[in-house]
Short mmCIF file of C-alpha atoms and ligand atoms in Angstrom, two decimals:
data_model
loop_
_atom_site.label_atom_id
_atom_site.label_comp_id
_atom_site.label_asym_id
_atom_site.label_seq_id
_atom_site.Cartn_x
_atom_site.Cartn_y
_atom_site.Cartn_z
CA MET O 24 -12.96 -183.58 -8.08
CA ALA O 25 -11.55 -180.83 -10.23
CA VAL O 26 -14.03 -178.85 -12.30
CA ALA O 27 -13.60 -176.91 -15.51
CA VAL O 28 -14.31 -173.23 -15.99
CA GLU O 29 -15.63 -171.85 -19.23
CA VAL O 30 -16.60 -168.40 -20.46
CA ARG O 31 -18.64 -167.88 -23.59
CA GLY O 32 -18.93 -164.68 -25.59
CA LEU O 33 -18.00 -162.61 -22.57
CA ARG O 34 -18.24 -158.84 -22.89
CA LYS O 35 -17.85 -156.21 -20.25
CA LYS O 36 -18.39 -152.55 -20.95
CA TYR O 37 -17.76 -149.70 -18.56
CA ASP O 38 -18.58 -146.02 -18.69
CA GLY O 39 -21.77 -146.36 -20.67
CA GLY O 40 -20.10 -148.52 -23.29
CA HIS O 41 -17.01 -146.40 -23.90
CA VAL O 42 -14.59 -148.89 -22.38
CA HIS O 43 -14.65 -152.46 -23.70
CA ALA O 44 -12.75 -154.18 -20.91
CA LEU O 45 -13.74 -157.60 -22.32
CA ASP O 46 -14.53 -157.70 -25.99
CA GLY O 47 -15.91 -161.17 -26.70
CA ILE O 48 -13.91 -163.78 -24.79
CA ASP O 49 -14.35 -167.52 -25.29
CA LEU O 50 -12.17 -169.68 -23.13
CA ALA O 51 -12.27 -173.03 -21.37
CA THR O 52 -9.95 -174.65 -18.85
CA ALA O 53 -9.46 -178.37 -18.56
CA GLU O 54 -10.26 -179.94 -15.18
CA GLY O 55 -7.39 -179.33 -12.78
CA GLU O 56 -5.58 -177.14 -15.25
CA TYR O 57 -3.29 -174.25 -14.39
CA LEU O 58 -4.30 -171.57 -16.86
CA VAL O 59 -2.35 -168.31 -16.91
CA LEU O 60 -3.84 -165.08 -18.24
CA LEU O 61 -1.05 -162.91 -19.59
CA GLY O 62 -1.24 -159.46 -21.10
CA PRO O 63 -0.21 -155.84 -20.73
CA SER O 64 -1.65 -153.50 -18.14
CA GLY O 65 -5.29 -152.65 -18.84
CA CYS O 66 -5.93 -155.57 -21.22
CA GLY O 67 -8.79 -156.90 -19.09
CA LYS O 68 -7.19 -159.69 -17.05
CA THR O 69 -8.54 -158.58 -13.70
CA THR O 70 -11.97 -157.87 -15.14
CA LEU O 71 -12.09 -161.40 -16.56
CA LEU O 72 -11.12 -162.94 -13.23
CA ARG O 73 -13.60 -160.79 -11.30
CA THR O 74 -16.34 -161.75 -13.72
CA ILE O 75 -15.60 -165.45 -13.24
CA ALA O 76 -15.61 -164.89 -9.46
CA GLY O 77 -18.98 -163.14 -9.63
CA LEU O 78 -17.65 -159.80 -8.38
CA GLU O 79 -18.59 -158.23 -11.73
CA GLN O 80 -21.59 -158.97 -13.92
CA PRO O 81 -20.83 -159.37 -17.63
CA THR O 82 -22.56 -157.08 -20.11
CA GLU O 83 -23.00 -160.15 -22.33
CA GLY O 84 -22.02 -163.80 -22.23
CA GLU O 85 -21.92 -166.72 -19.84
CA VAL O 86 -19.70 -168.04 -17.09
CA VAL O 87 -19.83 -171.81 -16.64
CA ILE O 88 -18.31 -173.58 -13.64
CA GLY O 89 -18.41 -177.35 -13.39
CA GLY O 90 -20.90 -177.53 -16.26
CA SER O 91 -23.45 -175.08 -14.78
CA ILE O 92 -24.07 -171.51 -15.83
CA VAL O 93 -23.33 -169.38 -12.77
CA ASN O 94 -24.36 -165.93 -14.08
CA GLY O 95 -26.39 -164.34 -11.34
CA LEU O 96 -24.96 -166.54 -8.57
CA PRO O 97 -23.16 -164.59 -5.85
CA PRO O 98 -19.39 -165.21 -5.41
CA ARG O 99 -19.87 -167.38 -2.33
CA ALA O 100 -22.17 -169.79 -4.17
CA ARG O 101 -19.64 -170.26 -6.97
CA ARG O 102 -17.18 -171.98 -4.64
CA VAL O 103 -14.25 -170.07 -6.05
CA ALA O 104 -11.38 -168.69 -3.98
CA MET O 105 -9.81 -165.48 -5.12
CA VAL O 106 -6.46 -164.09 -3.96
CA PHE O 107 -5.61 -160.56 -4.99
CA GLN O 108 -2.34 -158.76 -5.33
CA SER O 109 -3.10 -156.81 -2.17
CA TYR O 110 -4.47 -159.33 0.26
CA ALA O 111 -4.96 -157.95 3.74
CA LEU O 112 -4.44 -160.19 6.73
CA TYR O 113 -5.97 -159.26 10.07
CA PRO O 114 -2.97 -157.89 11.97
CA HIS O 115 -4.29 -158.72 15.44
CA LYS O 116 -5.30 -162.27 14.65
CA THR O 117 -2.87 -165.18 14.67
CA VAL O 118 -2.12 -167.20 11.55
CA LEU O 119 -4.70 -169.76 12.67
CA GLY O 120 -7.21 -166.99 13.42
CA ASN O 121 -6.73 -165.55 9.96
CA ILE O 122 -7.15 -168.88 8.21
CA VAL O 123 -10.16 -169.94 10.25
CA PHE O 124 -12.00 -166.65 9.75
CA PRO O 125 -13.82 -167.43 6.46
CA LEU O 126 -15.31 -170.53 8.09
CA LYS O 127 -17.11 -168.58 10.79
CA ALA O 128 -20.00 -167.85 8.47
CA GLU O 129 -20.22 -171.49 7.39
CA GLY O 130 -22.02 -172.78 10.46
CA LEU O 131 -19.29 -175.27 11.42
CA ASP O 132 -18.55 -175.84 15.08
CA ARG O 133 -15.26 -174.66 16.49
CA THR O 134 -13.52 -178.05 16.41
CA ALA O 135 -14.50 -178.67 12.81
CA ARG O 136 -13.36 -175.17 11.85
CA GLU O 137 -9.97 -175.61 13.46
CA LYS O 138 -9.52 -179.00 11.89
CA GLN O 139 -10.23 -177.56 8.47
CA ALA O 140 -7.91 -174.58 9.09
CA ARG O 141 -5.09 -176.88 10.17
CA TRP O 142 -5.58 -178.93 7.03
CA ALA O 143 -5.17 -175.80 4.88
CA ALA O 144 -2.22 -174.59 6.96
CA ASP O 145 -0.47 -177.94 6.60
CA LEU O 146 -1.01 -177.96 2.85
CA LEU O 147 0.87 -174.69 2.70
CA GLY O 148 3.58 -175.62 5.18
CA LEU O 149 2.34 -173.21 7.85
CA GLY O 150 1.89 -175.80 10.59
CA GLU O 151 4.67 -174.37 12.77
CA LEU O 152 3.53 -170.76 12.47
CA LEU O 153 -0.08 -170.97 13.62
CA ASP O 154 0.39 -168.83 16.74
CA ARG O 155 2.31 -166.02 15.08
CA ARG O 156 0.84 -162.68 14.04
CA PRO O 157 1.26 -161.38 10.48
CA ARG O 158 3.98 -158.89 11.44
CA GLN O 159 6.12 -161.80 12.68
CA LEU O 160 6.05 -163.43 9.24
CA SER O 161 8.10 -162.95 6.09
CA GLY O 162 6.43 -161.68 2.92
CA GLY O 163 6.34 -165.18 1.49
CA GLU O 164 4.82 -166.63 4.64
CA ARG O 165 2.11 -163.94 4.65
CA GLN O 166 1.38 -164.81 1.07
CA ARG O 167 0.91 -168.42 2.06
CA VAL O 168 -1.44 -167.45 4.87
CA ALA O 169 -3.55 -165.55 2.33
CA LEU O 170 -3.58 -168.65 0.14
CA ALA O 171 -4.47 -170.92 3.05
CA ARG O 172 -7.32 -168.58 3.93
CA ALA O 173 -8.57 -168.84 0.35
CA MET O 174 -8.11 -172.60 0.38
CA VAL O 175 -9.85 -173.31 3.65
CA ARG O 176 -13.37 -173.53 2.20
CA ASP O 177 -12.13 -176.18 -0.21
CA PRO O 178 -12.92 -174.21 -3.35
CA GLN O 179 -13.58 -175.78 -6.73
CA VAL O 180 -11.55 -173.11 -8.46
CA PHE O 181 -8.65 -170.87 -7.53
CA LEU O 182 -8.52 -167.40 -9.03
CA LEU O 183 -5.18 -165.70 -8.39
CA ASP O 184 -4.57 -162.11 -9.42
CA GLU O 185 -0.85 -161.33 -9.41
CA PRO O 186 -0.52 -162.87 -5.96
CA LEU O 187 3.26 -162.72 -5.99
CA SER O 188 3.75 -159.12 -7.05
CA ASN O 189 4.41 -157.87 -3.52
CA LEU O 190 7.40 -160.17 -3.13
CA ASP O 191 10.97 -159.36 -4.08
CA ALA O 192 12.49 -161.12 -7.09
CA LYS O 193 14.18 -163.92 -5.16
CA LEU O 194 11.18 -164.70 -2.99
CA ARG O 195 8.96 -164.57 -6.04
CA ALA O 196 10.90 -167.37 -7.69
CA SER O 197 10.61 -169.64 -4.67
CA ALA O 198 6.97 -168.68 -4.03
CA ARG O 199 6.23 -169.49 -7.68
CA ASP O 200 7.76 -172.90 -7.30
CA GLU O 201 5.83 -173.49 -4.08
CA LEU O 202 2.58 -172.41 -5.63
CA LYS O 203 3.01 -174.76 -8.54
CA ARG O 204 3.87 -177.73 -6.34
CA PHE O 205 0.93 -176.92 -4.09
CA GLN O 206 -1.47 -176.82 -7.02
CA ARG O 207 -0.14 -180.15 -8.32
CA ARG O 208 -0.80 -181.67 -4.94
CA VAL O 209 -4.35 -180.42 -4.52
CA GLY O 210 -5.23 -180.54 -8.23
CA THR O 211 -7.61 -177.56 -8.05
CA THR O 212 -8.33 -175.80 -11.33
CA THR O 213 -6.45 -172.52 -11.17
CA ILE O 214 -6.65 -169.34 -13.22
CA TYR O 215 -3.69 -167.10 -12.60
CA VAL O 216 -3.29 -163.52 -13.78
CA THR O 217 0.06 -161.93 -14.45
CA HIS O 218 1.71 -159.41 -16.74
CA ASP O 219 5.06 -161.11 -16.14
CA GLN O 220 5.85 -163.44 -18.99
CA ALA O 221 8.53 -165.35 -17.09
CA GLU O 222 5.96 -166.17 -14.44
CA ALA O 223 3.45 -167.20 -17.10
CA MET O 224 5.94 -169.43 -18.91
CA GLY O 225 7.02 -171.06 -15.64
CA LEU O 226 3.58 -171.68 -14.15
CA GLY O 227 1.09 -172.24 -16.91
CA ASP O 228 -0.09 -175.55 -18.32
CA ARG O 229 -1.42 -173.20 -20.96
CA ILE O 230 -1.09 -169.47 -21.43
CA VAL O 231 -3.83 -167.17 -22.65
CA VAL O 232 -2.41 -164.01 -24.21
CA ILE O 233 -4.87 -161.13 -23.97
CA ASP O 234 -4.76 -157.74 -25.67
CA ARG O 235 -7.41 -155.05 -25.35
CA GLY O 236 -10.11 -157.37 -24.10
CA ARG O 237 -9.51 -160.07 -26.70
CA VAL O 238 -7.77 -163.43 -26.68
CA ARG O 239 -4.82 -163.41 -29.08
CA GLN O 240 -3.59 -166.93 -28.47
CA VAL O 241 -4.08 -169.88 -26.15
CA GLY O 242 -1.41 -172.54 -25.96
CA HIS O 243 1.28 -174.40 -24.08
CA PRO O 244 4.10 -172.00 -23.12
CA VAL O 245 6.44 -173.55 -25.70
CA GLU O 246 3.83 -173.23 -28.44
CA VAL O 247 3.11 -169.59 -27.66
CA TYR O 248 6.83 -168.85 -27.67
CA ASP O 249 7.79 -170.85 -30.77
CA ASP O 250 4.68 -170.32 -32.83
CA PRO O 251 3.14 -166.97 -31.97
CA ALA O 252 -0.24 -166.52 -33.65
CA ASP O 253 0.41 -162.90 -34.50
CA THR O 254 2.90 -160.06 -34.17
CA PHE O 255 1.40 -158.91 -30.86
CA VAL O 256 2.23 -162.26 -29.26
CA ALA O 257 5.61 -162.37 -31.04
CA ARG O 258 6.55 -159.04 -29.53
CA PHE O 259 4.94 -159.50 -26.13
CA ILE O 260 6.52 -162.88 -25.35
CA GLY O 261 10.28 -163.23 -25.17
CA SER O 262 12.89 -160.92 -23.77
CA PRO O 263 14.29 -159.49 -25.94
CA PRO O 264 11.25 -159.98 -28.20
CA MET O 265 11.15 -161.65 -31.62
CA ASN O 266 12.94 -159.73 -34.37
CA LEU O 267 10.61 -158.73 -37.22
CA VAL O 268 11.95 -157.69 -40.62
CA ARG O 269 9.68 -156.28 -43.33
CA ARG O 270 9.98 -157.90 -46.75
CA SER O 271 7.40 -156.54 -49.19
CA SER O 272 4.07 -157.01 -47.36
CA THR O 273 5.33 -159.77 -45.06
CA LEU O 274 7.06 -159.53 -41.72
CA VAL O 275 9.69 -162.20 -41.24
CA GLY O 276 10.25 -163.07 -37.57
CA PHE O 277 13.03 -164.88 -35.76
CA ARG O 278 13.98 -165.10 -32.08
CA PRO O 279 17.23 -163.42 -30.93
CA GLU O 280 18.71 -166.81 -29.92
CA HIS O 281 18.27 -168.07 -33.50
CA LEU O 282 20.33 -165.28 -35.07
CA LEU O 283 23.86 -166.64 -34.72
CA PRO O 284 27.23 -166.33 -36.47
CA ALA O 285 26.69 -168.12 -39.82
CA HIS O 286 29.28 -170.84 -39.18
CA ASP O 287 27.48 -171.80 -35.96
CA VAL O 288 24.25 -172.58 -37.81
CA ALA O 289 24.13 -176.04 -39.39
CA GLY O 290 21.72 -177.10 -42.15
CA GLU O 291 19.66 -174.95 -44.44
CA LYS O 292 19.95 -171.32 -43.42
CA VAL O 293 19.44 -167.73 -44.46
CA VAL O 294 22.67 -165.74 -44.26
CA LEU O 295 22.21 -162.15 -43.16
CA PRO O 296 24.93 -159.48 -43.14
CA PHE O 297 24.76 -158.04 -39.62
CA ALA O 298 26.32 -154.63 -38.88
CA VAL O 299 27.05 -154.94 -35.17
CA ASP O 300 27.30 -151.74 -33.15
CA ARG O 301 26.98 -152.86 -29.54
CA VAL O 302 27.48 -155.96 -27.41
CA GLU O 303 25.97 -156.36 -23.94
CA HIS O 304 27.10 -159.03 -21.48
CA LEU O 305 24.27 -160.52 -19.44
CA SER O 306 24.94 -163.32 -16.98
CA GLY O 307 26.86 -165.48 -19.45
CA ASP O 308 24.81 -164.66 -22.53
CA ARG O 309 25.65 -161.83 -24.90
CA HIS O 310 23.11 -159.56 -26.52
CA VAL O 311 24.44 -158.29 -29.83
CA TYR O 312 22.76 -155.19 -31.31
CA GLY O 313 22.95 -154.00 -34.89
CA THR O 314 21.28 -153.74 -38.28
CA ILE O 315 20.71 -156.46 -40.84
CA SER O 316 20.55 -155.49 -44.48
CA GLY O 317 20.10 -157.25 -47.80
CA PHE O 318 17.04 -159.10 -46.53
CA GLY O 319 14.05 -156.84 -46.90
CA GLU O 320 14.29 -153.47 -45.21
CA ASP O 321 17.34 -152.59 -43.15
CA THR O 322 16.19 -153.38 -39.63
CA ARG O 323 17.64 -153.13 -36.14
CA VAL O 324 17.72 -156.57 -34.57
CA ILE O 325 19.14 -158.33 -31.54
CA SER O 326 21.07 -161.58 -31.45
CA ARG O 327 21.40 -163.52 -28.22
CA LEU O 328 24.54 -165.60 -28.07
CA PRO O 329 24.70 -168.35 -25.44
CA ALA O 330 27.65 -168.56 -23.07
CA THR O 331 28.85 -171.62 -25.01
CA LEU O 332 29.72 -169.42 -28.01
CA THR O 333 32.88 -167.71 -26.90
CA GLU O 334 34.22 -166.19 -30.10
CA PRO O 335 34.67 -162.43 -29.83
CA ILE O 336 32.22 -160.29 -31.81
CA ALA O 337 33.59 -156.83 -32.55
CA GLU O 338 31.75 -153.84 -34.02
CA GLY O 339 31.52 -154.16 -37.79
CA VAL O 340 29.75 -156.34 -40.35
CA HIS O 341 29.56 -160.10 -39.73
CA ASP O 342 27.81 -162.93 -41.55
CA PHE O 343 25.03 -164.10 -39.23
CA ALA O 344 22.38 -166.65 -40.14
CA VAL O 345 19.03 -168.14 -39.11
CA ASP O 346 18.04 -171.76 -39.60
CA VAL O 347 15.12 -171.58 -42.10
CA ARG O 348 12.97 -173.73 -39.82
CA ARG O 349 13.15 -170.91 -37.26
CA LEU O 350 11.65 -168.27 -39.55
CA ARG O 351 8.04 -167.19 -38.89
CA PHE O 352 5.99 -165.21 -41.39
CA PHE O 353 3.29 -162.65 -40.61
CA ASP O 354 1.00 -160.58 -42.77
CA GLU O 355 1.97 -156.97 -42.29
CA GLY O 356 -1.60 -155.70 -42.54
CA THR O 357 -3.38 -158.06 -40.13
CA GLY O 358 -0.40 -159.12 -38.05
CA ARG O 359 -1.62 -162.75 -38.34
CA ARG O 360 0.53 -165.66 -39.49
CA ALA O 361 1.10 -165.83 -43.22
CA ASP O 362 2.32 -168.48 -45.65
CA PRO O 363 6.11 -168.81 -45.80
CA MET O 364 7.65 -166.67 -48.54
CA PRO O 365 10.58 -167.89 -50.63
CA VAL O 366 13.98 -166.91 -49.26
CA THR O 367 17.46 -167.57 -50.58
CA THR O 368 19.20 -170.17 -48.45
CA THR O 369 22.57 -171.87 -48.18
CA HIS O 370 23.56 -175.21 -46.75
CA GLY O 371 26.33 -176.07 -44.33
P1 LIG S 5 -3.51 -154.45 -14.80
O1 LIG S 5 -2.48 -155.46 -15.21
O2 LIG S 5 -3.01 -153.04 -14.92
O3 LIG S 5 -4.18 -154.76 -13.50
P2 LIG S 5 -5.74 -155.58 -16.28
O4 LIG S 5 -5.34 -156.31 -17.51
O5 LIG S 5 -6.07 -156.38 -15.08
O6 LIG S 5 -4.67 -154.48 -15.93
P3 LIG S 5 -8.41 -154.48 -16.01
O7 LIG S 5 -8.23 -154.01 -14.61
O8 LIG S 5 -9.23 -155.68 -16.24
O9 LIG S 5 -6.99 -154.68 -16.72
O10 LIG S 5 -9.02 -153.27 -16.86
C1 LIG S 5 -9.40 -153.40 -18.21
C2 LIG S 5 -9.89 -152.07 -18.74
O11 LIG S 5 -11.13 -151.71 -18.14
C3 LIG S 5 -8.96 -150.92 -18.47
O12 LIG S 5 -8.98 -150.06 -19.59
C4 LIG S 5 -9.55 -150.26 -17.26
O13 LIG S 5 -9.23 -148.88 -17.22
C5 LIG S 5 -11.02 -150.48 -17.47
N1 LIG S 5 -11.77 -150.58 -16.20
C6 LIG S 5 -11.59 -151.50 -15.24
N2 LIG S 5 -12.48 -151.33 -14.22
C7 LIG S 5 -13.23 -150.25 -14.55
C8 LIG S 5 -14.32 -149.56 -13.92
N3 LIG S 5 -14.82 -149.97 -12.75
N4 LIG S 5 -14.85 -148.50 -14.58
C9 LIG S 5 -14.37 -148.10 -15.78
N5 LIG S 5 -13.35 -148.71 -16.42
C10 LIG S 5 -12.78 -149.77 -15.83
#
């Protein structure tokens, strides 16, 4: 049965209180959920995961696994499996030997251990590779051995800290897909750390965006992308990020893919004169760079045109537009979402 993980009022200070790695985190997974922690380097993701695992003690707050407070319990007793970015396999042991190893301290007899190890190996599609040594495996296969080794004690919770970052881009994509299918099959609650937003968007049932030890937003990937809670999330998620234009004390935001030639936007829209100075071609899409004026402060923005829009865009001023439903408003002072401000729109 899948269990939920919860943290309440979690704080972690280092260096005599100078570093607030976690600055009051409240968070709860659903049972069997795939929760992704996303944030820039140093925001506290690893510290949060290590605190849940029991490898760090919080300065304040509680960690709850399966309904019980586990503060003070050693990692082993929490029944969590953690896979780090740099997992080390034993080079002289076979795949089976590596996977079986964590069971040696469990007091199982040899047959029971091997049975359990084969179960984990099969789950991860390693059944044919049990006699190989790590150096005879691809990066992705080694990664799976590390996962099988974490899986073998049948943990209640998986804690994964950038487990794919040693793989090249292509392998990463397939390993990501494998990981997701594997988790669906076993249904174990998983908390996954990454600073890669594409990975977060692809894997997470929900994403937790963290900045400087605080949660900025928790939501389904689409929600976090479409409705960022503040300007940090708006800028951190999306590549290129959301455009933000200052208009008195409000920042008006819109995604690059929503800034399009005016005649390609149907319905109620805001027309923006766009002085284009550069066009970049990127695998079918075009990124168009320039400055919009006449709508708050003159601001450099980016438009992303899909491959289906083939009209040429030359340097110079063009009428671009954004569907009003795509505009997001933020308070300039706090960065939080603000009430929509009136804007002049046209139809058609
Ligand atoms: P990355 O993506 O770079 O791994 P992260 O989001 O996982 O970063 P953490 O490793 O959790 O970040 O670190 C959070 C903050 O706490 C950082 O400012 C880091 O320098 C600090 N920190 C982490 N561990 C310690 C430690 N043992 N002593 C002092 N400061 C620490």
